[in-house]
Tab-separated table of C-alpha atoms in Angstrom:
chain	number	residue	atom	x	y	z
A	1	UNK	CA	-10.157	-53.091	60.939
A	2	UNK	CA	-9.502	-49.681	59.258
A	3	UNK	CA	-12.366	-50.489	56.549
A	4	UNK	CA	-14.371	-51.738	59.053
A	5	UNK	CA	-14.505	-48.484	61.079
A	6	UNK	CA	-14.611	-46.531	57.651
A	7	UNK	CA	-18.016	-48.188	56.304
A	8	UNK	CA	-19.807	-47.745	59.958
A	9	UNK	CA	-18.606	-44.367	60.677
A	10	UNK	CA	-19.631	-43.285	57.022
A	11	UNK	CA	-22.733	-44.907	57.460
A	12	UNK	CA	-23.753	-42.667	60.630
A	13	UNK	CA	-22.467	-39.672	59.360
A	14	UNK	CA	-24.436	-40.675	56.426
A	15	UNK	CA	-27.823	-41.745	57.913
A	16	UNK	CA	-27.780	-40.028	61.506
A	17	UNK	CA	-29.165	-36.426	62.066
A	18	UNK	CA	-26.616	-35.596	65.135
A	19	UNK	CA	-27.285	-33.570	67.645
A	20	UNK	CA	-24.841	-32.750	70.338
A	21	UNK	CA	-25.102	-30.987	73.887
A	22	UNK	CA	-22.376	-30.256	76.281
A	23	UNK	CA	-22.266	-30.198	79.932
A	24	UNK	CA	-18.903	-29.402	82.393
A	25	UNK	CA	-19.164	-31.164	85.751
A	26	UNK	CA	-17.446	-30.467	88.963
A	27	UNK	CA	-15.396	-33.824	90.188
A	28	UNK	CA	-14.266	-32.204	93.221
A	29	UNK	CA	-16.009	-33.970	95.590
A	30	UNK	CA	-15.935	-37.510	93.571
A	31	UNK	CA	-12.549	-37.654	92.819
A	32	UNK	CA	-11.970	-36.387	97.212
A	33	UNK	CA	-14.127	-39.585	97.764
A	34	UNK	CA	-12.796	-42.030	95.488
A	35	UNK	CA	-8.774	-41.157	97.099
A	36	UNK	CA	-10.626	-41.653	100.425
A	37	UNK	CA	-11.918	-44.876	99.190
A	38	UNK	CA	-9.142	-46.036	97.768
A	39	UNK	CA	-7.109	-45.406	100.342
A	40	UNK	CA	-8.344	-48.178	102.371
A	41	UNK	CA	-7.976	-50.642	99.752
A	42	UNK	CA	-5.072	-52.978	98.247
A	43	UNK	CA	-4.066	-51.655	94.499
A	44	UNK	CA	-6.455	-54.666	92.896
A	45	UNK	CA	-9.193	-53.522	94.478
A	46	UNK	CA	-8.855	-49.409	93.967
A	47	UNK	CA	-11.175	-47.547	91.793
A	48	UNK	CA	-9.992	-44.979	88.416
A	49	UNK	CA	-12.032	-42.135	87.461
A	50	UNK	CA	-13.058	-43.982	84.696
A	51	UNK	CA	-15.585	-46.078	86.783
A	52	UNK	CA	-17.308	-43.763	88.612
A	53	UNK	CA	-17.866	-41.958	85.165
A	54	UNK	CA	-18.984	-44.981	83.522
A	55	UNK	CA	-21.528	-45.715	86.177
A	56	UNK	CA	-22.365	-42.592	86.720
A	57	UNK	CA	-23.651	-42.548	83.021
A	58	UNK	CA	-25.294	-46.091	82.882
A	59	UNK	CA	-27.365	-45.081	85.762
A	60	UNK	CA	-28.555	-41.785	84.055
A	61	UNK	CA	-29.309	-43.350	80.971
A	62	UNK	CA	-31.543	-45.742	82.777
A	63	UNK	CA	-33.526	-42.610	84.263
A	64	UNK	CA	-34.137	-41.002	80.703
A	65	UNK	CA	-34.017	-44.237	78.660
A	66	UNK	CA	-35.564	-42.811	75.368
A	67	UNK	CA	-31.754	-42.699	74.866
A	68	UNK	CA	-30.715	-46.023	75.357
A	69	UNK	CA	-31.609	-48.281	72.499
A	70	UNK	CA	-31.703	-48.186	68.485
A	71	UNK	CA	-33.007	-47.074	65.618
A	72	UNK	CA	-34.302	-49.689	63.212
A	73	UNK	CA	-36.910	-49.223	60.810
A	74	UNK	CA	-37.757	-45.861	60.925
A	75	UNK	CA	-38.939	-46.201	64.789
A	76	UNK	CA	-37.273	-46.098	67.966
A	77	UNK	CA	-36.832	-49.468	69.480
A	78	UNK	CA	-35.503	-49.685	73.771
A	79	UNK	CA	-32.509	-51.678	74.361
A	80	UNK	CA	-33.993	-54.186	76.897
A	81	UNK	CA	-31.303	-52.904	79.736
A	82	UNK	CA	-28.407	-50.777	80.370
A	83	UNK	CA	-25.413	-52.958	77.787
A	84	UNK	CA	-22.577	-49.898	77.853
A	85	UNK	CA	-20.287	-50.019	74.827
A	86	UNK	CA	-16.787	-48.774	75.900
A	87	UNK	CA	-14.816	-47.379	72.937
A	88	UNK	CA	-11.567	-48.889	73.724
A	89	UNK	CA	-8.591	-47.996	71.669
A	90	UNK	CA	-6.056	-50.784	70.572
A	91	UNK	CA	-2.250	-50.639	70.450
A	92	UNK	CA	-1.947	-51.322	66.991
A	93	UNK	CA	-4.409	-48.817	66.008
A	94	UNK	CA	-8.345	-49.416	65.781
A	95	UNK	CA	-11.368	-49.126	68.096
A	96	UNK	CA	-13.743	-51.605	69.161
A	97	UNK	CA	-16.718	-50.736	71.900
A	98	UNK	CA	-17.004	-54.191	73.285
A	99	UNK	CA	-20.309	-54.229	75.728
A	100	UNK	CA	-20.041	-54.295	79.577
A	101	UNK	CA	-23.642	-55.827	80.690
A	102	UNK	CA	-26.365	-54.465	82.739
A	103	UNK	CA	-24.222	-51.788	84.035
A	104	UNK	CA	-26.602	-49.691	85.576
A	105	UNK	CA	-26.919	-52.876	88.085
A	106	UNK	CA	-23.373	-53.436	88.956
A	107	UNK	CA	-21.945	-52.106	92.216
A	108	UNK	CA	-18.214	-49.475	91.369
A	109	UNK	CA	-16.236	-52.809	92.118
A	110	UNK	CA	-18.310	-55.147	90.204
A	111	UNK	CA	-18.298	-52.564	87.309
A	112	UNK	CA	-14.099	-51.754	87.695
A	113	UNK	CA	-13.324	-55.402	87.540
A	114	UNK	CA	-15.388	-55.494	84.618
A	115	UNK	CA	-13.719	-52.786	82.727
A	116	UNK	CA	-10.621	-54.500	83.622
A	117	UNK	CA	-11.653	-57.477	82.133
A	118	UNK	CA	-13.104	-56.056	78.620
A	119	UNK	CA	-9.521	-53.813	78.606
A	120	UNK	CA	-7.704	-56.684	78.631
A	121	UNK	CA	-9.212	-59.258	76.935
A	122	UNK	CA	-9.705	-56.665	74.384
A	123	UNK	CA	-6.357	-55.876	73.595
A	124	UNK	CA	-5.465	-59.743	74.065
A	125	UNK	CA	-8.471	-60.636	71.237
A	126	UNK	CA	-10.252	-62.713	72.804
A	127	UNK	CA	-13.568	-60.788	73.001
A	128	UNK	CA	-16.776	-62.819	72.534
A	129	UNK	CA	-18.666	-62.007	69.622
A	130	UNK	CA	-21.963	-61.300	71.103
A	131	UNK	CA	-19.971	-58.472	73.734
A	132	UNK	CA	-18.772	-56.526	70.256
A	133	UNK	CA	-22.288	-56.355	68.827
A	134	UNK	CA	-24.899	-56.094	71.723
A	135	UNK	CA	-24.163	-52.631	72.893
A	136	UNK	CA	-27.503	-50.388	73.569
A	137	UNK	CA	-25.175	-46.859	74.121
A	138	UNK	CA	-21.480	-46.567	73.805
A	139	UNK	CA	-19.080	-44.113	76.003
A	140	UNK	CA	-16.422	-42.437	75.185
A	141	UNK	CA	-13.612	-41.904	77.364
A	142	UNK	CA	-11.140	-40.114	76.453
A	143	UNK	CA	-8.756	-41.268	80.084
A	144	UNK	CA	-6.019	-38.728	81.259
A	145	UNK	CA	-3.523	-39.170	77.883
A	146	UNK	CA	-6.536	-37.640	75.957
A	147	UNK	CA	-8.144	-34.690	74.684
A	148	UNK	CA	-10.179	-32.266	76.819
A	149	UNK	CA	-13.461	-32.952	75.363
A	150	UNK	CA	-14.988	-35.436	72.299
A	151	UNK	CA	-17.840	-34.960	70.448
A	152	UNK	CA	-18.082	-38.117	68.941
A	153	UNK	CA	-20.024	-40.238	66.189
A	154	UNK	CA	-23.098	-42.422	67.028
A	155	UNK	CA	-22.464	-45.870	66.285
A	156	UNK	CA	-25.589	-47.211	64.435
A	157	UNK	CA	-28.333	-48.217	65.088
A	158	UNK	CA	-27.674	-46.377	68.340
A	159	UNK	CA	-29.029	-43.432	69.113
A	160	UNK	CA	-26.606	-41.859	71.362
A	161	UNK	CA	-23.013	-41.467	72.008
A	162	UNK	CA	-21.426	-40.092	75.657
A	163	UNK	CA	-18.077	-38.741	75.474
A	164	UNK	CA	-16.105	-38.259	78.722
A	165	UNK	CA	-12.705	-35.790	77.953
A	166	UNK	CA	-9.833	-35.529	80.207
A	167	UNK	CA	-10.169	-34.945	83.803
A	168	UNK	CA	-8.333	-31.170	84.085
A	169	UNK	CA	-7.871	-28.691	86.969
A	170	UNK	CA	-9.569	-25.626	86.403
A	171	UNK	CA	-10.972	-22.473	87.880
A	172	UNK	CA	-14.311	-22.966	89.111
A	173	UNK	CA	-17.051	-21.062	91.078
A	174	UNK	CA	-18.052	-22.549	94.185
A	175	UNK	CA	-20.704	-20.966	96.898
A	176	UNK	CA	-19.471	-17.268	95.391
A	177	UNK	CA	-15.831	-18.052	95.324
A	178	UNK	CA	-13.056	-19.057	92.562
A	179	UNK	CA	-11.523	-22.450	93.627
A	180	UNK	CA	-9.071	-24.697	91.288
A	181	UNK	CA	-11.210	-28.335	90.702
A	182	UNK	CA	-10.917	-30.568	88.727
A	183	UNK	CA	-13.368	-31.089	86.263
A	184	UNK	CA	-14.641	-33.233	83.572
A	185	UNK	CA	-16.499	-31.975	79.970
A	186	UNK	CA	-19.134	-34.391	79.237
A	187	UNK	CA	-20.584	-34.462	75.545
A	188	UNK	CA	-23.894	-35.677	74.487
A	189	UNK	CA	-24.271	-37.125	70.416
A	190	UNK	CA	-27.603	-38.362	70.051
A	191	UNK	CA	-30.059	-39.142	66.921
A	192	UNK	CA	-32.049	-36.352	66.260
A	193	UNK	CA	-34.593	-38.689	65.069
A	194	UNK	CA	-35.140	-40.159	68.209
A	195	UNK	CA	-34.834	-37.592	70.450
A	196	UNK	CA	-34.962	-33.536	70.658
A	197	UNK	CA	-32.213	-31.610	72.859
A	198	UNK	CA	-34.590	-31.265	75.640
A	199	UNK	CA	-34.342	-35.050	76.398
A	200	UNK	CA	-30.524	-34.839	76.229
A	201	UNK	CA	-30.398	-32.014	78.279
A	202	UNK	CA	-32.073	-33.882	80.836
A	203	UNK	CA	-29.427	-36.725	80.993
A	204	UNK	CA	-26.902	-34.182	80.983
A	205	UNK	CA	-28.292	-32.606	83.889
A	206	UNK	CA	-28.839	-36.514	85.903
A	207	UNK	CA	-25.445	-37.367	84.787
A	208	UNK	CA	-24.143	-34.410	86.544
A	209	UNK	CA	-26.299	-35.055	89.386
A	210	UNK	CA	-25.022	-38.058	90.074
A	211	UNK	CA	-21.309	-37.584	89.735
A	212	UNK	CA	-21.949	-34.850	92.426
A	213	UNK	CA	-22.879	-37.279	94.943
A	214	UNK	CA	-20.722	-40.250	94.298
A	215	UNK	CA	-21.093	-42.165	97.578
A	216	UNK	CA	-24.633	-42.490	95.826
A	217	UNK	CA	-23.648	-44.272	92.764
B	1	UNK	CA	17.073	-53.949	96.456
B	2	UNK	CA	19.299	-50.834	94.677
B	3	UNK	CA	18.639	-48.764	92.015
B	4	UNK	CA	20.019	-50.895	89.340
B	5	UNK	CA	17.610	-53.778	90.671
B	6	UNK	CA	14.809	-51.508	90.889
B	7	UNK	CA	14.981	-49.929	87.320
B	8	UNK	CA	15.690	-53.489	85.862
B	9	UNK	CA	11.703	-54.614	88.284
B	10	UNK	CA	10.299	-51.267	86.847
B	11	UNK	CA	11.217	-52.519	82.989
B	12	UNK	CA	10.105	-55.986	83.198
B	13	UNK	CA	7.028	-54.798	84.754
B	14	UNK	CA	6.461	-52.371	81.931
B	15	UNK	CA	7.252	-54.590	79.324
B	16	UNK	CA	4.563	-56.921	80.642
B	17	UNK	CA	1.231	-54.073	80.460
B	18	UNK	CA	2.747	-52.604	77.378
B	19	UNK	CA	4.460	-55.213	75.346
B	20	UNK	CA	4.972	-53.020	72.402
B	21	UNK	CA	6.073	-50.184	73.992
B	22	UNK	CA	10.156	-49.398	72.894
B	23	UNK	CA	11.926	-49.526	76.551
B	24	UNK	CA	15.549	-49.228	75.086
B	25	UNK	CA	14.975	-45.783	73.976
B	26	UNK	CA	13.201	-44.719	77.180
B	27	UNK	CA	14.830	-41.717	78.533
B	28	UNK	CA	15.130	-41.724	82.462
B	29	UNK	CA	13.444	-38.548	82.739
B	30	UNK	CA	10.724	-38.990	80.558
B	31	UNK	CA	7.034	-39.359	81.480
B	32	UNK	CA	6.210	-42.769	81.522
B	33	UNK	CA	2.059	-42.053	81.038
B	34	UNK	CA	2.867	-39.935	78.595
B	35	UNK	CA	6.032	-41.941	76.595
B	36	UNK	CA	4.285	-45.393	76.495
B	37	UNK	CA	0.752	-44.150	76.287
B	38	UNK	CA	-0.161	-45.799	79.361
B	39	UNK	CA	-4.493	-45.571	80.342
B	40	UNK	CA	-5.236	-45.376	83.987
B	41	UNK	CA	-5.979	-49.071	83.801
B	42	UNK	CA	-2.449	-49.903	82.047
B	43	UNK	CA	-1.046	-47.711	85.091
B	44	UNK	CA	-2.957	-49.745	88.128
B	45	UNK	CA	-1.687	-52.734	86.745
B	46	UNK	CA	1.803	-51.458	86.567
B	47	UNK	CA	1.214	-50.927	90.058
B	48	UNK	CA	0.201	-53.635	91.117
B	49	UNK	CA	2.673	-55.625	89.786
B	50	UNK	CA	5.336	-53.200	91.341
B	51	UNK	CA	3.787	-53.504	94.282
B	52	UNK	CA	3.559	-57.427	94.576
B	53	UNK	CA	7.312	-58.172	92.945
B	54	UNK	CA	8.681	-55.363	95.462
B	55	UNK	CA	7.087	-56.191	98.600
B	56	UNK	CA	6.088	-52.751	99.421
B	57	UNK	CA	2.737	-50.779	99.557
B	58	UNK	CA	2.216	-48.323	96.863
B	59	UNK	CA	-0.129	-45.837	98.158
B	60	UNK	CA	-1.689	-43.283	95.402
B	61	UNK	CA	0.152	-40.700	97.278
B	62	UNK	CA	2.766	-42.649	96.163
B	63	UNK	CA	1.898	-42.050	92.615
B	64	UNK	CA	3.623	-38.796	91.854
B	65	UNK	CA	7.192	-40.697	92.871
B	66	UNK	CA	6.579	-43.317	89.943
B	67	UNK	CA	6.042	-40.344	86.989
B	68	UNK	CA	9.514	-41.372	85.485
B	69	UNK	CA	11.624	-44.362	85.454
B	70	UNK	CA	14.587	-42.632	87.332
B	71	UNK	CA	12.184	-40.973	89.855
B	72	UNK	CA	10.439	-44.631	90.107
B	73	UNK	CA	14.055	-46.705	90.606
B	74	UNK	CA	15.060	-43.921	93.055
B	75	UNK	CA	12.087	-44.342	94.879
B	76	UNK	CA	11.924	-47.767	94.809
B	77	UNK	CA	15.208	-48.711	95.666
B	78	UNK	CA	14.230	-46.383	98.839
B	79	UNK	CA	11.649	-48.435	100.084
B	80	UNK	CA	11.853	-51.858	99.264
B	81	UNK	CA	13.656	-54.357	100.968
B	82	UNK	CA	16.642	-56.189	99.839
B	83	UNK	CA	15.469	-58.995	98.139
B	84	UNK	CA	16.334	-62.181	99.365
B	85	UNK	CA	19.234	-64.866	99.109
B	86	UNK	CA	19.553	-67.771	97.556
């Protein structure tokens, strides 16, 4: 496993012109309607931040797609739809970013049973093959035991990594005034070969967009 | 259900989501997120499971009571009901 993640990580560093952009969003009003949310439901059936953030970037990606897909043969090629690769840490040690399909499609419960799913099957090992290698993008996510932000490394022949750091309360300017929110540091890696930091910047700006307006997404 | 019941629920429920995790040398005070480097997803489940074996709704309100395993047993034992006979 350790080698494994050695010769691909090497291999980006090695081959892959990063660039990175970074973008703090407001959660205040997505994390006030997920508690409302979930506050209706039974436990099985609640919502973690980690879904809405997951969709939330899906959907963007699918609005700026040059970002979503590979680079193979000197050429940008599309990734056919939305396949999200969730870096997912093991207990032993490791990292695989098994694929959760078409996620720009899937309604927040379809997606958070999902991510269930891929968690544990994951750290049982019994992943399919074809869900370990058929990622188009891969997210981050660093959950609430993490860091506060991640700039992280492509994982080729992608073109772009999202990173998602700890939710964290903070001081934040709203309408002219200093409120405590909580907020979340979102971190763009993408190929500089297939893309320029205006591009990025834009799915910065859509992912932020949409995590404002959550009963949207 | 008393304290001693509860505490033994919470431990078999967090031996099940984190089967590694050392429980013997879990101090009562200590943050369980934290200690046993549990995700969000690791914590739903615990729960869940809490929530089902106990017979008691666990709002996320509720949360902030379960942050250690003597807060959690306290709490517990508070609100679930004795468990039954036989």
């Amino acid at each position: 496993m350790r080698a494994a993640i050695a010769a691909l990580m090497a291999r980006s560093k090695r081959e892959i012109p990063h660039y990175y952009l970074t973008e703090t969003v407001d959660l205040g009003d997505a994390m006030a309607w997920m508690r409302d949310r979930n506050r209706q439901l039974p436990v099985p059936k609640r919502l973690v931040p980690a879904a809405l953030l997951l969709k939330a970037a899906a959907v963007a990606l699918r609005a700026v797609p040059e970002l979503n897909g590979f680079w193979i043969d000197d050429r940008f090629v599309a990734g056919e739809d939305v396949h999200l690769g969730v870096a997912i840490a093991l207990r032993g040690g490791g990292l695989v970013a098994p694929a959760i399909h078409r996620a720009a499609d899937l309604e927040l419960p379809e997606l958070m049973a999902s991510l269930r799913d891929l968690v544990a099957r994951t750290r049982a090992g019994r992943l399919r093959r074809t869900e370990l290698s058929d990622g188009t993008v891969t997210v981050s996510n660093m959950g609430d035991q993490g860091a506060e932000s991640i700039i992280g490394v492509i994982y080729p022949p992608q073109v772009a990594l999202v990173g998602f750091g700890r939710i964290v309360d903070r001081p934040w300017a709203v309408h002219g005034l200093i409120g405590v929110r909580p907020v979340v540091t979102v971190t763009l890696s993408a190929d500089h070969r297939a893309t320029d930091g205006a591009t990025g910047a834009r799915y910065l700006q859509t992912l932020a967009h949409l995590l404002e307006r959550p009963e949207e997404l | 259900m008393n304290i001693d019941q509860a505490a033994d629920l919470i431990r078999t429920v967090l031996h099940q989501v984190a089967p590694d995790a050392d429980l013997d040398g879990l101090a009562p005070d200590a943050d369980l997120r934290e200690t046993l480097e549990l995700d969000s997803l690791d914590f739903l489940q615990v729960i869940e499971l809490l929530s089902e074996r106990a017979g008691v709704r666990i709002d996320e309100e509720d949360y902030q009571f379960l942050a250690t395993l003597g807060g959690a047993a306290t709490w517990l034992a508070g609100v679930a009901p004795a468990p039954a006979h036989g």
